PDB file of C-alpha atoms in Angstrom:
ATOM      1  CA  UNK A  20      75.693 113.534  82.224  1.00  0.00           C
ATOM      2  CA  UNK A  21      76.826 109.642  81.522  1.00  0.00           C
ATOM      3  CA  UNK A  22      78.430 107.948  84.611  1.00  0.00           C
ATOM      4  CA  UNK A  23      81.132 106.108  82.590  1.00  0.00           C
ATOM      5  CA  UNK A  24      84.419 104.488  83.048  1.00  0.00           C
ATOM      6  CA  UNK A  25      86.254 107.807  83.265  1.00  0.00           C
ATOM      7  CA  UNK A  26      83.838 109.212  85.987  1.00  0.00           C
ATOM      8  CA  UNK A  27      83.953 105.985  87.794  1.00  0.00           C
ATOM      9  CA  UNK A  28      88.023 105.937  87.732  1.00  0.00           C
ATOM     10  CA  UNK A  29      88.026 109.583  89.021  1.00  0.00           C
ATOM     11  CA  UNK A  30      85.400 108.373  91.827  1.00  0.00           C
ATOM     12  CA  UNK A  31      87.135 105.337  92.979  1.00  0.00           C
ATOM     13  CA  UNK A  32      90.696 106.824  92.822  1.00  0.00           C
ATOM     14  CA  UNK A  33      89.415 109.823  94.715  1.00  0.00           C
ATOM     15  CA  UNK A  34      88.172 107.782  97.545  1.00  0.00           C
ATOM     16  CA  UNK A  35      91.010 105.723  97.879  1.00  0.00           C
ATOM     17  CA  UNK A  36      93.275 108.788  98.657  1.00  0.00           C
ATOM     18  CA  UNK A  37      90.598 110.007 101.040  1.00  0.00           C
ATOM     19  CA  UNK A  38      90.500 107.145 102.870  1.00  0.00           C
ATOM     20  CA  UNK A  39      94.239 106.800 103.235  1.00  0.00           C
ATOM     21  CA  UNK A  40      94.978 110.270 103.881  1.00  0.00           C
ATOM     22  CA  UNK A  41      92.031 110.386 106.862  1.00  0.00           C
ATOM     23  CA  UNK A  42      93.229 106.973 108.507  1.00  0.00           C
ATOM     24  CA  UNK A  43      96.879 108.401 108.535  1.00  0.00           C
ATOM     25  CA  UNK A  44      95.740 111.940 109.756  1.00  0.00           C
ATOM     26  CA  UNK A  45      93.293 110.213 112.263  1.00  0.00           C
ATOM     27  CA  UNK A  46      96.391 108.206 113.497  1.00  0.00           C
ATOM     28  CA  UNK A  47      98.287 110.997 114.434  1.00  0.00           C
ATOM     29  CA  UNK A  48      95.756 113.481 115.594  1.00  0.00           C
ATOM     30  CA  UNK A  49      92.965 111.057 116.957  1.00  0.00           C
ATOM     31  CA  UNK A  50      89.986 113.031 115.868  1.00  0.00           C
ATOM     32  CA  UNK A  51      88.204 109.695 115.836  1.00  0.00           C
ATOM     33  CA  UNK A  52      89.375 107.053 118.982  1.00  0.00           C
ATOM     34  CA  UNK A  53      91.016 104.073 117.149  1.00  0.00           C
ATOM     35  CA  UNK A  54      92.097 100.610 118.454  1.00  0.00           C
ATOM     36  CA  UNK A  55      94.985 100.343 120.446  1.00  0.00           C
ATOM     37  CA  UNK A  56      96.350  97.974 117.673  1.00  0.00           C
ATOM     38  CA  UNK A  57      96.702 100.218 115.378  1.00  0.00           C
ATOM     39  CA  UNK A  58      99.309 102.467 117.451  1.00  0.00           C
ATOM     40  CA  UNK A  59     101.367  99.768 119.150  1.00  0.00           C
ATOM     41  CA  UNK A  60     104.659 100.631 117.214  1.00  0.00           C
ATOM     42  CA  UNK A  61     105.804 102.952 114.411  1.00  0.00           C
ATOM     43  CA  UNK A  62     102.692 103.076 112.080  1.00  0.00           C
ATOM     44  CA  UNK A  63     105.310 102.947 109.074  1.00  0.00           C
ATOM     45  CA  UNK A  64     106.666  99.356 110.425  1.00  0.00           C
ATOM     46  CA  UNK A  65     103.173  98.035 109.253  1.00  0.00           C
ATOM     47  CA  UNK A  66     102.763  96.078 105.950  1.00  0.00           C
ATOM     48  CA  UNK A  67      98.941  97.296 106.043  1.00  0.00           C
ATOM     49  CA  UNK A  68      99.998 101.045 106.082  1.00  0.00           C
ATOM     50  CA  UNK A  69     102.719 100.522 103.308  1.00  0.00           C
ATOM     51  CA  UNK A  70     100.218  98.642 101.185  1.00  0.00           C
ATOM     52  CA  UNK A  71      97.686 101.559 101.450  1.00  0.00           C
ATOM     53  CA  UNK A  72     100.401 104.090 100.744  1.00  0.00           C
ATOM     54  CA  UNK A  73     101.335 102.287  97.389  1.00  0.00           C
ATOM     55  CA  UNK A  74      97.708 102.397  96.779  1.00  0.00           C
ATOM     56  CA  UNK A  75      97.359 106.109  97.246  1.00  0.00           C
ATOM     57  CA  UNK A  76     100.380 106.985  94.814  1.00  0.00           C
ATOM     58  CA  UNK A  77      98.761 104.735  92.202  1.00  0.00           C
ATOM     59  CA  UNK A  78      95.537 106.259  92.581  1.00  0.00           C
ATOM     60  CA  UNK A  79      97.026 109.665  92.451  1.00  0.00           C
ATOM     61  CA  UNK A  80      99.040 108.516  89.139  1.00  0.00           C
ATOM     62  CA  UNK A  81      95.650 107.071  87.841  1.00  0.00           C
ATOM     63  CA  UNK A  82      93.861 110.615  88.313  1.00  0.00           C
ATOM     64  CA  UNK A  83      97.055 112.466  86.544  1.00  0.00           C
ATOM     65  CA  UNK A  84      96.669 109.880  83.764  1.00  0.00           C
ATOM     66  CA  UNK A  85      92.684 110.152  83.482  1.00  0.00           C
ATOM     67  CA  UNK A  86      92.866 114.090  83.302  1.00  0.00           C
ATOM     68  CA  UNK A  87      95.636 113.937  80.645  1.00  0.00           C
ATOM     69  CA  UNK A  88      93.604 111.504  78.715  1.00  0.00           C
ATOM     70  CA  UNK A  89      96.302 108.761  78.626  1.00  0.00           C
ATOM     71  CA  UNK A  90      96.605 105.009  79.352  1.00  0.00           C
ATOM     72  CA  UNK A  91      98.588 103.971  82.380  1.00  0.00           C
ATOM     73  CA  UNK A  92     102.139 103.901  81.644  1.00  0.00           C
ATOM     74  CA  UNK A  93     103.514 100.123  82.414  1.00  0.00           C
ATOM     75  CA  UNK A  94     105.207 101.563  85.487  1.00  0.00           C
ATOM     76  CA  UNK A  95     101.750 102.789  87.002  1.00  0.00           C
ATOM     77  CA  UNK A  96     100.030  99.685  85.894  1.00  0.00           C
ATOM     78  CA  UNK A  97     102.651  97.248  87.911  1.00  0.00           C
ATOM     79  CA  UNK A  98     102.301  99.624  90.713  1.00  0.00           C
ATOM     80  CA  UNK A  99      98.579  99.210  90.910  1.00  0.00           C
ATOM     81  CA  UNK A 100      99.036  95.380  90.466  1.00  0.00           C
ATOM     82  CA  UNK A 101     101.537  95.431  93.440  1.00  0.00           C
ATOM     83  CA  UNK A 102      99.364  97.327  95.887  1.00  0.00           C
ATOM     84  CA  UNK A 103      96.056  95.391  95.017  1.00  0.00           C
ATOM     85  CA  UNK A 104      98.276  92.438  95.506  1.00  0.00           C
ATOM     86  CA  UNK A 105      99.823  93.780  98.907  1.00  0.00           C
ATOM     87  CA  UNK A 106      96.179  95.225  99.935  1.00  0.00           C
ATOM     88  CA  UNK A 107      94.434  91.624  99.239  1.00  0.00           C
ATOM     89  CA  UNK A 108      97.362  90.052 101.492  1.00  0.00           C
ATOM     90  CA  UNK A 109      96.502  92.327 104.084  1.00  0.00           C
ATOM     91  CA  UNK A 110      92.946  91.501 103.921  1.00  0.00           C
ATOM     92  CA  UNK A 111      93.731  87.645 104.045  1.00  0.00           C
ATOM     93  CA  UNK A 112      96.186  87.964 106.927  1.00  0.00           C
ATOM     94  CA  UNK A 113      93.514  90.215 108.735  1.00  0.00           C
ATOM     95  CA  UNK A 114      90.647  87.826 108.381  1.00  0.00           C
ATOM     96  CA  UNK A 115      92.708  84.565 109.042  1.00  0.00           C
ATOM     97  CA  UNK A 116      95.389  85.551 111.651  1.00  0.00           C
ATOM     98  CA  UNK A 117      95.088  88.798 112.937  1.00  0.00           C
ATOM     99  CA  UNK A 118      91.049  88.918 113.477  1.00  0.00           C
ATOM    100  CA  UNK A 119      91.007  85.750 115.457  1.00  0.00           C
ATOM    101  CA  UNK A 120      94.069  86.844 117.544  1.00  0.00           C
ATOM    102  CA  UNK A 121      93.713  90.329 118.137  1.00  0.00           C
ATOM    103  CA  UNK A 122      89.703  91.017 117.896  1.00  0.00           C
ATOM    104  CA  UNK A 123      87.651  91.682 114.893  1.00  0.00           C
ATOM    105  CA  UNK A 124      87.789  95.503 116.078  1.00  0.00           C
ATOM    106  CA  UNK A 125      90.821  95.828 113.949  1.00  0.00           C
ATOM    107  CA  UNK A 126      88.679  95.186 110.824  1.00  0.00           C
ATOM    108  CA  UNK A 127      85.747  97.572 111.505  1.00  0.00           C
ATOM    109  CA  UNK A 128      87.419 100.341 113.514  1.00  0.00           C
ATOM    110  CA  UNK A 129      85.916 103.519 111.973  1.00  0.00           C
ATOM    111  CA  UNK A 130      89.300 105.306 113.447  1.00  0.00           C
ATOM    112  CA  UNK A 131      91.266 104.255 110.211  1.00  0.00           C
ATOM    113  CA  UNK A 132      91.508 100.321 110.176  1.00  0.00           C
ATOM    114  CA  UNK A 133      88.307  99.782 108.677  1.00  0.00           C
ATOM    115  CA  UNK A 134      89.286 102.029 105.690  1.00  0.00           C
ATOM    116  CA  UNK A 135      92.843 100.408 105.291  1.00  0.00           C
ATOM    117  CA  UNK A 136      91.797  96.870 106.034  1.00  0.00           C
ATOM    118  CA  UNK A 137      88.645  96.536 103.809  1.00  0.00           C
ATOM    119  CA  UNK A 138      87.097  99.593 102.202  1.00  0.00           C
ATOM    120  CA  UNK A 139      90.497 100.681 100.368  1.00  0.00           C
ATOM    121  CA  UNK A 140      91.226  97.032  99.130  1.00  0.00           C
ATOM    122  CA  UNK A 141      87.609  96.720  98.014  1.00  0.00           C
ATOM    123  CA  UNK A 142      87.929  99.888  96.149  1.00  0.00           C
ATOM    124  CA  UNK A 143      91.525  98.713  94.416  1.00  0.00           C
ATOM    125  CA  UNK A 144      89.940  95.720  93.426  1.00  0.00           C
ATOM    126  CA  UNK A 145      86.835  97.625  91.655  1.00  0.00           C
ATOM    127  CA  UNK A 146      89.392  99.799  90.303  1.00  0.00           C
ATOM    128  CA  UNK A 147      91.899  97.450  88.833  1.00  0.00           C
ATOM    129  CA  UNK A 148      89.304  94.847  87.480  1.00  0.00           C
ATOM    130  CA  UNK A 149      86.623  97.083  86.219  1.00  0.00           C
ATOM    131  CA  UNK A 150      88.033 100.541  85.534  1.00  0.00           C
ATOM    132  CA  UNK A 151      91.926 101.084  84.910  1.00  0.00           C
ATOM    133  CA  UNK A 152      93.098 101.575  81.288  1.00  0.00           C
ATOM    134  CA  UNK A 153      96.033  99.252  81.477  1.00  0.00           C
ATOM    135  CA  UNK A 154      97.897  97.096  78.962  1.00  0.00           C
ATOM    136  CA  UNK A 155      97.489  93.311  79.428  1.00  0.00           C
ATOM    137  CA  UNK A 156      99.552  92.582  82.254  1.00  0.00           C
ATOM    138  CA  UNK A 157     102.615  90.183  81.346  1.00  0.00           C
ATOM    139  CA  UNK A 158     104.284  87.012  83.373  1.00  0.00           C
ATOM    140  CA  UNK A 159     107.203  89.763  83.972  1.00  0.00           C
ATOM    141  CA  UNK A 160     104.729  92.025  85.577  1.00  0.00           C
ATOM    142  CA  UNK A 161     103.322  89.513  88.231  1.00  0.00           C
ATOM    143  CA  UNK A 162     106.874  88.839  89.315  1.00  0.00           C
ATOM    144  CA  UNK A 163     107.680  92.248  89.725  1.00  0.00           C
ATOM    145  CA  UNK A 164     104.554  93.390  91.528  1.00  0.00           C
ATOM    146  CA  UNK A 165     105.730  90.830  94.289  1.00  0.00           C
ATOM    147  CA  UNK A 166     108.845  93.059  94.720  1.00  0.00           C
ATOM    148  CA  UNK A 167     107.662  95.615  97.176  1.00  0.00           C
ATOM    149  CA  UNK A 168     106.311  92.565  99.511  1.00  0.00           C
ATOM    150  CA  UNK A 169     109.776  91.124  99.272  1.00  0.00           C
ATOM    151  CA  UNK A 170     111.403  94.576 100.241  1.00  0.00           C
ATOM    152  CA  UNK A 171     109.166  95.041 103.184  1.00  0.00           C
ATOM    153  CA  UNK A 172     110.084  91.289 104.724  1.00  0.00           C
ATOM    154  CA  UNK A 173     113.665  91.941 104.233  1.00  0.00           C
ATOM    155  CA  UNK A 174     113.432  95.339 105.617  1.00  0.00           C
ATOM    156  CA  UNK A 175     111.594  94.187 108.898  1.00  0.00           C
ATOM    157  CA  UNK A 176     113.807  91.389 109.093  1.00  0.00           C
ATOM    158  CA  UNK A 177     117.041  93.779 109.045  1.00  0.00           C
ATOM    159  CA  UNK A 178     115.038  96.145 111.682  1.00  0.00           C
ATOM    160  CA  UNK A 179     114.401  93.200 114.076  1.00  0.00           C
ATOM    161  CA  UNK A 180     117.801  92.062 113.563  1.00  0.00           C
ATOM    162  CA  UNK A 181     119.374  95.454 114.439  1.00  0.00           C
ATOM    163  CA  UNK A 182     116.495  96.019 117.511  1.00  0.00           C
ATOM    164  CA  UNK A 183     118.159  92.797 118.865  1.00  0.00           C
ATOM    165  CA  UNK A 184     114.401  92.012 120.212  1.00  0.00           C
ATOM    166  CA  UNK A 185     111.016  91.774 118.922  1.00  0.00           C
ATOM    167  CA  UNK A 186     109.631  94.875 120.377  1.00  0.00           C
ATOM    168  CA  UNK A 187     109.133  96.580 117.120  1.00  0.00           C
ATOM    169  CA  UNK A 188     107.521  93.558 115.422  1.00  0.00           C
ATOM    170  CA  UNK A 189     104.123  94.517 114.119  1.00  0.00           C
ATOM    171  CA  UNK A 190     102.773  91.120 113.969  1.00  0.00           C
ATOM    172  CA  UNK A 191     102.844  88.108 115.567  1.00  0.00           C
ATOM    173  CA  UNK A 192     104.550  85.863 112.865  1.00  0.00           C
ATOM    174  CA  UNK A 193     107.216  88.804 112.598  1.00  0.00           C
ATOM    175  CA  UNK A 194     108.692  87.704 116.272  1.00  0.00           C
ATOM    176  CA  UNK A 195     112.242  86.385 114.739  1.00  0.00           C
ATOM    177  CA  UNK A 196     113.755  86.124 118.118  1.00  0.00           C
ATOM    178  CA  UNK A 197     110.782  84.465 119.946  1.00  0.00           C
ATOM    179  CA  UNK A 198     110.162  81.788 117.254  1.00  0.00           C
ATOM    180  CA  UNK A 199     112.432  78.915 115.762  1.00  0.00           C
ATOM    181  CA  UNK A 200     114.188  80.122 112.353  1.00  0.00           C
ATOM    182  CA  UNK A 201     112.236  77.482 110.453  1.00  0.00           C
ATOM    183  CA  UNK A 202     108.924  78.960 111.659  1.00  0.00           C
ATOM    184  CA  UNK A 203     109.555  82.377 110.450  1.00  0.00           C
ATOM    185  CA  UNK A 204     110.889  81.007 107.175  1.00  0.00           C
ATOM    186  CA  UNK A 205     107.589  79.036 106.549  1.00  0.00           C
ATOM    187  CA  UNK A 206     105.591  82.185 107.299  1.00  0.00           C
ATOM    188  CA  UNK A 207     107.334  84.244 104.836  1.00  0.00           C
ATOM    189  CA  UNK A 208     107.345  81.453 102.156  1.00  0.00           C
ATOM    190  CA  UNK A 209     103.826  80.969 102.424  1.00  0.00           C
ATOM    191  CA  UNK A 210     102.789  84.834 102.683  1.00  0.00           C
ATOM    192  CA  UNK A 211     105.130  85.095  99.511  1.00  0.00           C
ATOM    193  CA  UNK A 212     103.201  82.268  97.660  1.00  0.00           C
ATOM    194  CA  UNK A 213     100.150  83.675  98.473  1.00  0.00           C
ATOM    195  CA  UNK A 214     101.354  87.102  97.042  1.00  0.00           C
ATOM    196  CA  UNK A 215     102.494  85.422  93.823  1.00  0.00           C
ATOM    197  CA  UNK A 216      99.145  83.332  93.384  1.00  0.00           C
ATOM    198  CA  UNK A 217      97.044  86.667  94.003  1.00  0.00           C
ATOM    199  CA  UNK A 218      98.835  88.826  91.887  1.00  0.00           C
ATOM    200  CA  UNK A 219      98.725  86.152  89.085  1.00  0.00           C
ATOM    201  CA  UNK A 220      95.192  85.423  89.652  1.00  0.00           C
ATOM    202  CA  UNK A 221      94.298  89.238  89.304  1.00  0.00           C
ATOM    203  CA  UNK A 222      96.432  89.329  86.075  1.00  0.00           C
ATOM    204  CA  UNK A 223      94.380  86.484  84.510  1.00  0.00           C
ATOM    205  CA  UNK A 224      90.997  87.868  85.852  1.00  0.00           C
ATOM    206  CA  UNK A 225      91.393  91.605  84.611  1.00  0.00           C
ATOM    207  CA  UNK A 226      91.614  90.411  81.302  1.00  0.00           C
ATOM    208  CA  UNK A 227      88.059  88.938  81.417  1.00  0.00           C
ATOM    209  CA  UNK A 228      86.511  91.900  83.490  1.00  0.00           C
ATOM    210  CA  UNK A 229      88.130  95.005  82.584  1.00  0.00           C
ATOM    211  CA  UNK A 230      86.308  96.611  79.436  1.00  0.00           C
ATOM    212  CA  UNK A 231      89.442  98.316  78.114  1.00  0.00           C
ATOM    213  CA  UNK A 232      91.468  95.351  78.177  1.00  0.00           C
ATOM    214  CA  UNK A 233      88.477  93.157  76.344  1.00  0.00           C
ATOM    215  CA  UNK A 234      88.221  95.462  73.820  1.00  0.00           C
ATOM    216  CA  UNK A 235      92.140  95.375  73.163  1.00  0.00           C
ATOM    217  CA  UNK A 236      92.212  91.890  73.121  1.00  0.00           C
ATOM    218  CA  UNK A 237      89.358  91.696  70.868  1.00  0.00           C
ATOM    219  CA  UNK A 238      90.517  93.866  68.472  1.00  0.00           C
ATOM    220  CA  UNK A 239      93.837  91.922  68.508  1.00  0.00           C
ATOM    221  CA  UNK A 240      92.187  88.495  68.045  1.00  0.00           C
ATOM    222  CA  UNK A 241      93.757  87.415  71.294  1.00  0.00           C
ATOM    223  CA  UNK A 242      92.099  85.406  73.793  1.00  0.00           C
ATOM    224  CA  UNK A 243      91.208  86.744  77.064  1.00  0.00           C
TER     225      UNK A 243
END
């Protein structure tokens, strides 16, 4: 049997769902010991976990479309781009901020963080750039794909303001009560800008790497 784009799509998206489900089940039941960092506060406060939840939802929607034999709707394609953007930002934050300050075990912990910080991001890149049956992303898609990041940031600020302290802050740069306001603003601006740049980069790169898009663009006479 030929192992084509359809089969690769099913495999990659199934692996994304399996990795995310395993990581969250292990956080709860501790089948495999995980680093303390992952359990410091409520798991739902972590940007990493939300980005992986979105990736799993997008993967499930992709599988549904594959088995139905239809192209991904615009909403699912944007969701896939949004989750990929968030996963990439997560990976960059781990490599350049959390790894050096918290220890590199948070990247390679087989109890769950290895999958959420490294494997799922890699699988998502492969899926979006080489497998996903999507329409060419537009500028508005890039803007919309950054919205989940902004919602998370605003939600965390509200939670921390209500709490009145930084005990629930899942990341050092979210300790809004312990640092000057301008530092918090700079962190948010930097991460938001990186998120937009990452999303825009993927929206351009996918036109050159995704066989489905290259075929569409070639038939329409449009340049990748």
